[in-house]
Amino acid sequence: MTRGKSSQISEPAFYRTRIKDWPVDERPREKLLHRGAEVLSEAELLAILVRTGSKGVTAVDLARKLLAEGRSLRDLARMTVADFAEYGVGAARACSLVAAFEIVRRLPFSDGEEKPVLRSPLDVAKRFGPKLRDLQHEEFWSLILNSASRLIAEVRITTGTLNASLVHPRECFQPAIKWNGASVIFVHNHPSGNPEPSQEDLAITKQLAEAGKILGIPVHDHIIVAGHSATSLAERMLL
């Protein structure tokens, strides 16, 4: 019994109190202001986004709960508002978290510099891997290139399970026609993490390649992003 009481007393009561009652130099926001974001733990950074706790639980407690059971920031980046709700995060706070992770995904697309030249599957994977690899659903994108293989525009064609009824040549080539593209590269992701093309992927690719020949807008490649891997159907001679 004594040992049990001692164990309870030895727990860090510090985190059972309101954050505004903590020493100033230990509060996440104040630490960030005075010492910089780099000194904060992942839980403290999340706590700033969460803002407030609930029912006697601090924002840091809630952030630690999100990171418990081996979950990483990348795992959290895949979560939806509904997923966060299962861990006691309210809708407003969950929206803040989802928005923050989405901003991180968009960073490679908003550097304000000249659009890149996409000459290889690796160029495409570097640009689109961060955007697509954490998604729990499939997305199909069209990358429109000029005659020098420089990216003109990138357009999401569809979201959801990839099939021929959703990925129709009309929708896939419409942006290229609008932007006067010289060629296109198609990209989609496999949330399963398996980079191998399915029979449906191969059928769609063949259909799009044939449509591109008719329209005079060649399909340079169809790339599948799966986790940290990517498969080029052009390199596999499947285009």
PDB file of C-alpha atoms in Angstrom:
ATOM      1  CA  MET A   1       0.000   0.000   0.000  1.00  0.00           C
ATOM      2  CA  THR A   2       2.787   2.405   0.969  1.00  0.00           C
ATOM      3  CA  ARG A   3       4.597   1.618  -2.272  1.00  0.00           C
ATOM      4  CA  GLY A   4       1.444   2.387  -4.255  1.00  0.00           C
ATOM      5  CA  LYS A   5       0.943   5.746  -2.558  1.00  0.00           C
ATOM      6  CA  SER A   6       4.576   6.598  -3.085  1.00  0.00           C
ATOM      7  CA  SER A   7       4.210   5.787  -6.773  1.00  0.00           C
ATOM      8  CA  GLN A   8       1.244   8.111  -7.074  1.00  0.00           C
ATOM      9  CA  ILE A   9       3.038  10.932  -5.302  1.00  0.00           C
ATOM     10  CA  SER A  10       6.122  10.498  -7.505  1.00  0.00           C
ATOM     11  CA  GLU A  11       4.114  11.038 -10.690  1.00  0.00           C
ATOM     12  CA  PRO A  12       4.833  14.461 -12.219  1.00  0.00           C
ATOM     13  CA  ALA A  13       2.041  16.483 -10.640  1.00  0.00           C
ATOM     14  CA  PHE A  14       3.460  19.361 -12.701  1.00  0.00           C
ATOM     15  CA  TYR A  15       1.412  18.220 -15.701  1.00  0.00           C
ATOM     16  CA  ARG A  16      -1.746  17.792 -13.643  1.00  0.00           C
ATOM     17  CA  THR A  17      -1.967  21.554 -13.200  1.00  0.00           C
ATOM     18  CA  ARG A  18      -3.081  24.160 -15.690  1.00  0.00           C
ATOM     19  CA  ILE A  19      -0.342  25.286 -18.053  1.00  0.00           C
ATOM     20  CA  LYS A  20      -0.827  28.902 -16.991  1.00  0.00           C
ATOM     21  CA  ASP A  21       0.116  27.796 -13.473  1.00  0.00           C
ATOM     22  CA  TRP A  22       3.452  26.330 -14.634  1.00  0.00           C
ATOM     23  CA  PRO A  23       6.713  28.266 -14.262  1.00  0.00           C
ATOM     24  CA  VAL A  24       6.852  30.783 -17.110  1.00  0.00           C
ATOM     25  CA  ASP A  25       9.983  29.299 -18.689  1.00  0.00           C
ATOM     26  CA  GLU A  26       8.323  25.867 -18.951  1.00  0.00           C
ATOM     27  CA  ARG A  27       5.134  26.933 -20.741  1.00  0.00           C
ATOM     28  CA  PRO A  28       5.310  25.885 -24.425  1.00  0.00           C
ATOM     29  CA  ARG A  29       4.338  29.281 -25.888  1.00  0.00           C
ATOM     30  CA  GLU A  30       6.724  31.189 -23.656  1.00  0.00           C
ATOM     31  CA  LYS A  31       9.532  28.720 -24.408  1.00  0.00           C
ATOM     32  CA  LEU A  32       8.983  29.269 -28.111  1.00  0.00           C
ATOM     33  CA  LEU A  33       8.930  33.047 -27.723  1.00  0.00           C
ATOM     34  CA  HIS A  34      12.052  33.265 -25.594  1.00  0.00           C
ATOM     35  CA  ARG A  35      14.148  30.305 -26.749  1.00  0.00           C
ATOM     36  CA  GLY A  36      12.897  29.404 -30.235  1.00  0.00           C
ATOM     37  CA  ALA A  37      10.725  26.605 -31.637  1.00  0.00           C
ATOM     38  CA  GLU A  38      13.678  24.238 -32.041  1.00  0.00           C
ATOM     39  CA  VAL A  39      13.962  23.683 -28.283  1.00  0.00           C
ATOM     40  CA  LEU A  40      10.393  22.415 -27.942  1.00  0.00           C
ATOM     41  CA  SER A  41       9.547  18.729 -27.878  1.00  0.00           C
ATOM     42  CA  GLU A  42       7.105  17.302 -30.413  1.00  0.00           C
ATOM     43  CA  ALA A  43       4.439  17.162 -27.705  1.00  0.00           C
ATOM     44  CA  GLU A  44       4.987  20.825 -26.831  1.00  0.00           C
ATOM     45  CA  LEU A  45       4.767  21.868 -30.486  1.00  0.00           C
ATOM     46  CA  LEU A  46       1.514  19.942 -30.850  1.00  0.00           C
ATOM     47  CA  ALA A  47       0.233  21.461 -27.616  1.00  0.00           C
ATOM     48  CA  ILE A  48       0.602  24.949 -29.098  1.00  0.00           C
ATOM     49  CA  LEU A  49      -1.600  23.903 -32.011  1.00  0.00           C
ATOM     50  CA  VAL A  50      -4.087  22.170 -29.706  1.00  0.00           C
ATOM     51  CA  ARG A  51      -4.139  25.356 -27.575  1.00  0.00           C
ATOM     52  CA  THR A  52      -6.257  24.101 -24.667  1.00  0.00           C
ATOM     53  CA  GLY A  53      -6.924  20.852 -22.884  1.00  0.00           C
ATOM     54  CA  SER A  54     -10.184  19.570 -21.477  1.00  0.00           C
ATOM     55  CA  LYS A  55     -11.599  18.049 -18.306  1.00  0.00           C
ATOM     56  CA  GLY A  56      -8.487  18.600 -16.212  1.00  0.00           C
ATOM     57  CA  VAL A  57      -6.136  17.477 -19.006  1.00  0.00           C
ATOM     58  CA  THR A  58      -3.605  20.010 -20.277  1.00  0.00           C
ATOM     59  CA  ALA A  59      -2.856  20.604 -23.945  1.00  0.00           C
ATOM     60  CA  VAL A  60       0.522  18.922 -23.387  1.00  0.00           C
ATOM     61  CA  ASP A  61      -1.198  15.871 -21.876  1.00  0.00           C
ATOM     62  CA  LEU A  62      -3.444  15.684 -24.918  1.00  0.00           C
ATOM     63  CA  ALA A  63      -0.474  16.043 -27.276  1.00  0.00           C
ATOM     64  CA  ARG A  64       1.360  13.261 -25.440  1.00  0.00           C
ATOM     65  CA  LYS A  65      -1.722  11.067 -25.763  1.00  0.00           C
ATOM     66  CA  LEU A  66      -1.672  11.631 -29.526  1.00  0.00           C
ATOM     67  CA  LEU A  67       1.992  10.609 -29.654  1.00  0.00           C
ATOM     68  CA  ALA A  68       1.487   7.570 -27.403  1.00  0.00           C
ATOM     69  CA  GLU A  69       1.574   3.926 -28.525  1.00  0.00           C
ATOM     70  CA  GLY A  70       4.401   4.529 -30.965  1.00  0.00           C
ATOM     71  CA  ARG A  71       2.582   7.114 -33.091  1.00  0.00           C
ATOM     72  CA  SER A  72       4.871   9.577 -34.853  1.00  0.00           C
ATOM     73  CA  LEU A  73       4.220  13.011 -36.322  1.00  0.00           C
ATOM     74  CA  ARG A  74       3.982  11.332 -39.728  1.00  0.00           C
ATOM     75  CA  ASP A  75       1.234   9.073 -38.357  1.00  0.00           C
ATOM     76  CA  LEU A  76      -0.625  12.144 -37.112  1.00  0.00           C
ATOM     77  CA  ALA A  77      -0.194  13.798 -40.517  1.00  0.00           C
ATOM     78  CA  ARG A  78      -2.328  11.021 -42.006  1.00  0.00           C
ATOM     79  CA  MET A  79      -5.193  11.550 -39.570  1.00  0.00           C
ATOM     80  CA  THR A  80      -8.496  13.235 -40.344  1.00  0.00           C
ATOM     81  CA  VAL A  81     -10.657  15.412 -38.095  1.00  0.00           C
ATOM     82  CA  ALA A  82     -12.713  12.308 -37.294  1.00  0.00           C
ATOM     83  CA  ASP A  83      -9.552  10.385 -36.369  1.00  0.00           C
ATOM     84  CA  PHE A  84      -8.475  13.111 -33.931  1.00  0.00           C
ATOM     85  CA  ALA A  85     -11.953  13.095 -32.379  1.00  0.00           C
ATOM     86  CA  GLU A  86     -11.356   9.508 -31.266  1.00  0.00           C
ATOM     87  CA  TYR A  87      -8.537  10.803 -29.050  1.00  0.00           C
ATOM     88  CA  GLY A  88     -10.626  13.518 -27.454  1.00  0.00           C
ATOM     89  CA  VAL A  89      -9.604  16.383 -29.740  1.00  0.00           C
ATOM     90  CA  GLY A  90     -12.471  18.763 -30.477  1.00  0.00           C
ATOM     91  CA  ALA A  91     -13.408  19.736 -34.021  1.00  0.00           C
ATOM     92  CA  ALA A  92     -11.817  23.206 -33.906  1.00  0.00           C
ATOM     93  CA  ARG A  93      -8.531  21.910 -32.504  1.00  0.00           C
ATOM     94  CA  ALA A  94      -8.537  18.964 -34.923  1.00  0.00           C
ATOM     95  CA  CYS A  95      -9.008  21.368 -37.830  1.00  0.00           C
ATOM     96  CA  SER A  96      -5.935  23.302 -36.664  1.00  0.00           C
ATOM     97  CA  LEU A  97      -3.858  20.131 -36.631  1.00  0.00           C
ATOM     98  CA  VAL A  98      -5.073  18.907 -40.025  1.00  0.00           C
ATOM     99  CA  ALA A  99      -4.470  22.360 -41.510  1.00  0.00           C
ATOM    100  CA  ALA A 100      -0.939  22.531 -40.074  1.00  0.00           C
ATOM    101  CA  PHE A 101       0.023  19.169 -41.548  1.00  0.00           C
ATOM    102  CA  GLU A 102      -1.508  20.148 -44.899  1.00  0.00           C
ATOM    103  CA  ILE A 103       0.601  23.323 -44.938  1.00  0.00           C
ATOM    104  CA  VAL A 104       3.718  21.196 -44.463  1.00  0.00           C
ATOM    105  CA  ARG A 105       2.679  19.000 -47.397  1.00  0.00           C
ATOM    106  CA  ARG A 106       2.230  22.060 -49.597  1.00  0.00           C
ATOM    107  CA  LEU A 107       5.598  23.653 -48.810  1.00  0.00           C
ATOM    108  CA  PRO A 108       7.400  22.093 -51.804  1.00  0.00           C
ATOM    109  CA  PHE A 109       4.732  23.638 -54.049  1.00  0.00           C
ATOM    110  CA  SER A 110       4.915  27.195 -52.760  1.00  0.00           C
ATOM    111  CA  ASP A 111       8.548  28.243 -52.904  1.00  0.00           C
ATOM    112  CA  GLY A 112       7.736  31.164 -55.223  1.00  0.00           C
ATOM    113  CA  GLU A 113      10.487  30.114 -57.630  1.00  0.00           C
ATOM    114  CA  GLU A 114      10.270  29.263 -61.300  1.00  0.00           C
ATOM    115  CA  LYS A 115       8.446  26.022 -62.014  1.00  0.00           C
ATOM    116  CA  PRO A 116      10.828  23.041 -62.178  1.00  0.00           C
ATOM    117  CA  VAL A 117      11.915  21.051 -65.195  1.00  0.00           C
ATOM    118  CA  LEU A 118      10.721  17.450 -64.883  1.00  0.00           C
ATOM    119  CA  ARG A 119      13.093  15.302 -66.896  1.00  0.00           C
ATOM    120  CA  SER A 120      13.046  12.095 -64.889  1.00  0.00           C
ATOM    121  CA  PRO A 121      10.802  10.025 -62.606  1.00  0.00           C
ATOM    122  CA  LEU A 122      13.031  11.101 -59.713  1.00  0.00           C
ATOM    123  CA  ASP A 123      12.234  14.767 -60.414  1.00  0.00           C
ATOM    124  CA  VAL A 124       8.522  13.977 -60.198  1.00  0.00           C
ATOM    125  CA  ALA A 125       8.878  11.803 -57.097  1.00  0.00           C
ATOM    126  CA  LYS A 126      10.810  14.530 -55.269  1.00  0.00           C
ATOM    127  CA  ARG A 127       8.072  17.040 -55.971  1.00  0.00           C
ATOM    128  CA  PHE A 128       5.022  14.854 -55.438  1.00  0.00           C
ATOM    129  CA  GLY A 129       6.233  12.288 -52.900  1.00  0.00           C
ATOM    130  CA  PRO A 130       5.769  14.615 -49.892  1.00  0.00           C
ATOM    131  CA  LYS A 131       2.298  15.615 -51.079  1.00  0.00           C
ATOM    132  CA  LEU A 132       0.881  12.157 -51.787  1.00  0.00           C
ATOM    133  CA  ARG A 133       2.672   9.614 -49.622  1.00  0.00           C
ATOM    134  CA  ASP A 134       0.736  10.298 -46.396  1.00  0.00           C
ATOM    135  CA  LEU A 135      -2.746  10.337 -47.909  1.00  0.00           C
ATOM    136  CA  GLN A 136      -5.201   7.603 -46.941  1.00  0.00           C
ATOM    137  CA  HIS A 137      -7.062   7.889 -50.237  1.00  0.00           C
ATOM    138  CA  GLU A 138      -5.960   7.811 -53.866  1.00  0.00           C
ATOM    139  CA  GLU A 139      -5.460  10.990 -55.851  1.00  0.00           C
ATOM    140  CA  PHE A 140      -4.771  11.240 -59.578  1.00  0.00           C
ATOM    141  CA  TRP A 141      -2.853  14.273 -60.863  1.00  0.00           C
ATOM    142  CA  SER A 142      -1.973  15.630 -64.282  1.00  0.00           C
ATOM    143  CA  LEU A 143       1.341  17.470 -64.660  1.00  0.00           C
ATOM    144  CA  ILE A 144       1.324  19.701 -67.732  1.00  0.00           C
ATOM    145  CA  LEU A 145       4.680  20.431 -69.343  1.00  0.00           C
ATOM    146  CA  ASN A 146       5.878  22.823 -72.025  1.00  0.00           C
ATOM    147  CA  SER A 147       8.156  21.837 -74.897  1.00  0.00           C
ATOM    148  CA  ALA A 148      11.215  22.180 -72.610  1.00  0.00           C
ATOM    149  CA  SER A 149       9.687  19.773 -70.033  1.00  0.00           C
ATOM    150  CA  ARG A 150       9.143  22.633 -67.610  1.00  0.00           C
ATOM    151  CA  LEU A 151       6.073  22.296 -65.421  1.00  0.00           C
ATOM    152  CA  ILE A 152       3.287  24.659 -66.451  1.00  0.00           C
ATOM    153  CA  ALA A 153       0.561  23.479 -64.092  1.00  0.00           C
ATOM    154  CA  GLU A 154      -0.372  20.586 -61.827  1.00  0.00           C
ATOM    155  CA  VAL A 155      -4.019  19.616 -61.597  1.00  0.00           C
ATOM    156  CA  ARG A 156      -5.757  17.063 -59.397  1.00  0.00           C
ATOM    157  CA  ILE A 157      -8.080  15.116 -61.663  1.00  0.00           C
ATOM    158  CA  THR A 158      -9.843  12.881 -59.178  1.00  0.00           C
ATOM    159  CA  THR A 159      -9.905  11.712 -55.574  1.00  0.00           C
ATOM    160  CA  GLY A 160     -10.911   8.213 -54.554  1.00  0.00           C
ATOM    161  CA  THR A 161     -10.447   4.680 -55.804  1.00  0.00           C
ATOM    162  CA  LEU A 162      -8.767   4.704 -59.201  1.00  0.00           C
ATOM    163  CA  ASN A 163     -10.865   3.228 -61.978  1.00  0.00           C
ATOM    164  CA  ALA A 164     -11.579   3.839 -65.626  1.00  0.00           C
ATOM    165  CA  SER A 165     -14.936   5.457 -64.919  1.00  0.00           C
ATOM    166  CA  LEU A 166     -13.325   8.175 -62.784  1.00  0.00           C
ATOM    167  CA  VAL A 167     -10.094   8.658 -64.738  1.00  0.00           C
ATOM    168  CA  HIS A 168     -11.479   9.470 -68.167  1.00  0.00           C
ATOM    169  CA  PRO A 169      -9.254  10.858 -70.952  1.00  0.00           C
ATOM    170  CA  ARG A 170     -11.570  13.850 -71.378  1.00  0.00           C
ATOM    171  CA  GLU A 171     -10.965  15.057 -67.803  1.00  0.00           C
ATOM    172  CA  CYS A 172      -7.300  14.057 -67.837  1.00  0.00           C
ATOM    173  CA  PHE A 173      -6.380  16.030 -70.953  1.00  0.00           C
ATOM    174  CA  GLN A 174      -8.699  18.999 -70.512  1.00  0.00           C
ATOM    175  CA  PRO A 175      -6.179  20.912 -68.327  1.00  0.00           C
ATOM    176  CA  ALA A 176      -3.372  20.246 -70.838  1.00  0.00           C
ATOM    177  CA  ILE A 177      -5.518  21.642 -73.647  1.00  0.00           C
ATOM    178  CA  LYS A 178      -6.441  24.661 -71.500  1.00  0.00           C
ATOM    179  CA  TRP A 179      -2.787  25.390 -70.658  1.00  0.00           C
ATOM    180  CA  ASN A 180      -1.499  24.627 -74.176  1.00  0.00           C
ATOM    181  CA  GLY A 181       0.659  21.851 -72.811  1.00  0.00           C
ATOM    182  CA  ALA A 182       3.181  20.075 -75.028  1.00  0.00           C
ATOM    183  CA  SER A 183       3.069  16.868 -72.979  1.00  0.00           C
ATOM    184  CA  VAL A 184       1.776  15.430 -69.714  1.00  0.00           C
ATOM    185  CA  ILE A 185       2.889  13.210 -66.865  1.00  0.00           C
ATOM    186  CA  PHE A 186       0.283  11.496 -64.735  1.00  0.00           C
ATOM    187  CA  VAL A 187       0.855  10.757 -61.052  1.00  0.00           C
ATOM    188  CA  HIS A 188      -1.214   8.901 -58.503  1.00  0.00           C
ATOM    189  CA  ASN A 189      -0.608   7.342 -55.109  1.00  0.00           C
ATOM    190  CA  HIS A 190      -1.143   3.939 -53.519  1.00  0.00           C
ATOM    191  CA  PRO A 191      -2.123   4.436 -49.853  1.00  0.00           C
ATOM    192  CA  SER A 192      -1.372   0.738 -49.261  1.00  0.00           C
ATOM    193  CA  GLY A 193       2.340   1.471 -49.680  1.00  0.00           C
ATOM    194  CA  ASN A 194       2.651  -1.084 -52.509  1.00  0.00           C
ATOM    195  CA  PRO A 195       4.341   0.634 -55.481  1.00  0.00           C
ATOM    196  CA  GLU A 196       3.454  -2.107 -57.973  1.00  0.00           C
ATOM    197  CA  PRO A 197       0.960  -1.086 -60.691  1.00  0.00           C
ATOM    198  CA  SER A 198      -2.389  -2.865 -60.650  1.00  0.00           C
ATOM    199  CA  GLN A 199      -4.144  -4.191 -63.732  1.00  0.00           C
ATOM    200  CA  GLU A 200      -6.440  -1.181 -63.492  1.00  0.00           C
ATOM    201  CA  ASP A 201      -3.402   1.123 -63.456  1.00  0.00           C
ATOM    202  CA  LEU A 202      -2.031  -0.537 -66.588  1.00  0.00           C
ATOM    203  CA  ALA A 203      -5.366  -0.363 -68.406  1.00  0.00           C
ATOM    204  CA  ILE A 204      -5.815   3.327 -67.558  1.00  0.00           C
ATOM    205  CA  THR A 205      -2.261   4.120 -68.617  1.00  0.00           C
ATOM    206  CA  LYS A 206      -2.732   2.421 -71.983  1.00  0.00           C
ATOM    207  CA  GLN A 207      -6.010   4.268 -72.542  1.00  0.00           C
ATOM    208  CA  LEU A 208      -4.454   7.642 -71.682  1.00  0.00           C
ATOM    209  CA  ALA A 209      -1.374   7.038 -73.825  1.00  0.00           C
ATOM    210  CA  GLU A 210      -3.559   6.255 -76.826  1.00  0.00           C
ATOM    211  CA  ALA A 211      -5.691   9.350 -76.188  1.00  0.00           C
ATOM    212  CA  GLY A 212      -2.535  11.458 -75.962  1.00  0.00           C
ATOM    213  CA  LYS A 213      -1.385  10.265 -79.369  1.00  0.00           C
ATOM    214  CA  ILE A 214      -4.705  11.242 -80.917  1.00  0.00           C
ATOM    215  CA  LEU A 215      -4.642  14.692 -79.280  1.00  0.00           C
ATOM    216  CA  GLY A 216      -0.967  15.306 -80.045  1.00  0.00           C
ATOM    217  CA  ILE A 217      -0.178  15.621 -76.325  1.00  0.00           C
ATOM    218  CA  PRO A 218       2.138  12.703 -75.539  1.00  0.00           C
ATOM    219  CA  VAL A 219       2.109  11.046 -72.127  1.00  0.00           C
ATOM    220  CA  HIS A 220       5.738  11.027 -70.958  1.00  0.00           C
ATOM    221  CA  ASP A 221       5.110   8.892 -67.877  1.00  0.00           C
ATOM    222  CA  HIS A 222       2.662   7.605 -65.315  1.00  0.00           C
ATOM    223  CA  ILE A 223       4.226   7.485 -61.854  1.00  0.00           C
ATOM    224  CA  ILE A 224       2.885   5.704 -58.797  1.00  0.00           C
ATOM    225  CA  VAL A 225       3.850   7.116 -55.398  1.00  0.00           C
ATOM    226  CA  ALA A 226       3.677   4.631 -52.510  1.00  0.00           C
ATOM    227  CA  GLY A 227       5.190   5.710 -49.195  1.00  0.00           C
ATOM    228  CA  HIS A 228       8.814   6.595 -49.880  1.00  0.00           C
ATOM    229  CA  SER A 229       8.868   4.568 -53.100  1.00  0.00           C
ATOM    230  CA  ALA A 230       7.815   5.472 -56.617  1.00  0.00           C
ATOM    231  CA  THR A 231       7.302   3.414 -59.760  1.00  0.00           C
ATOM    232  CA  SER A 232       7.672   4.781 -63.282  1.00  0.00           C
ATOM    233  CA  LEU A 233       5.595   2.918 -65.850  1.00  0.00           C
ATOM    234  CA  ALA A 234       7.723   4.480 -68.599  1.00  0.00           C
ATOM    235  CA  GLU A 235      10.885   3.003 -67.062  1.00  0.00           C
ATOM    236  CA  ARG A 236       9.121  -0.363 -66.875  1.00  0.00           C
ATOM    237  CA  MET A 237       8.252  -0.054 -70.575  1.00  0.00           C
ATOM    238  CA  LEU A 238       4.566  -0.234 -69.667  1.00  0.00           C
ATOM    239  CA  LEU A 239       3.559   3.022 -71.290  1.00  0.00           C
TER     240      LEU A 239
END
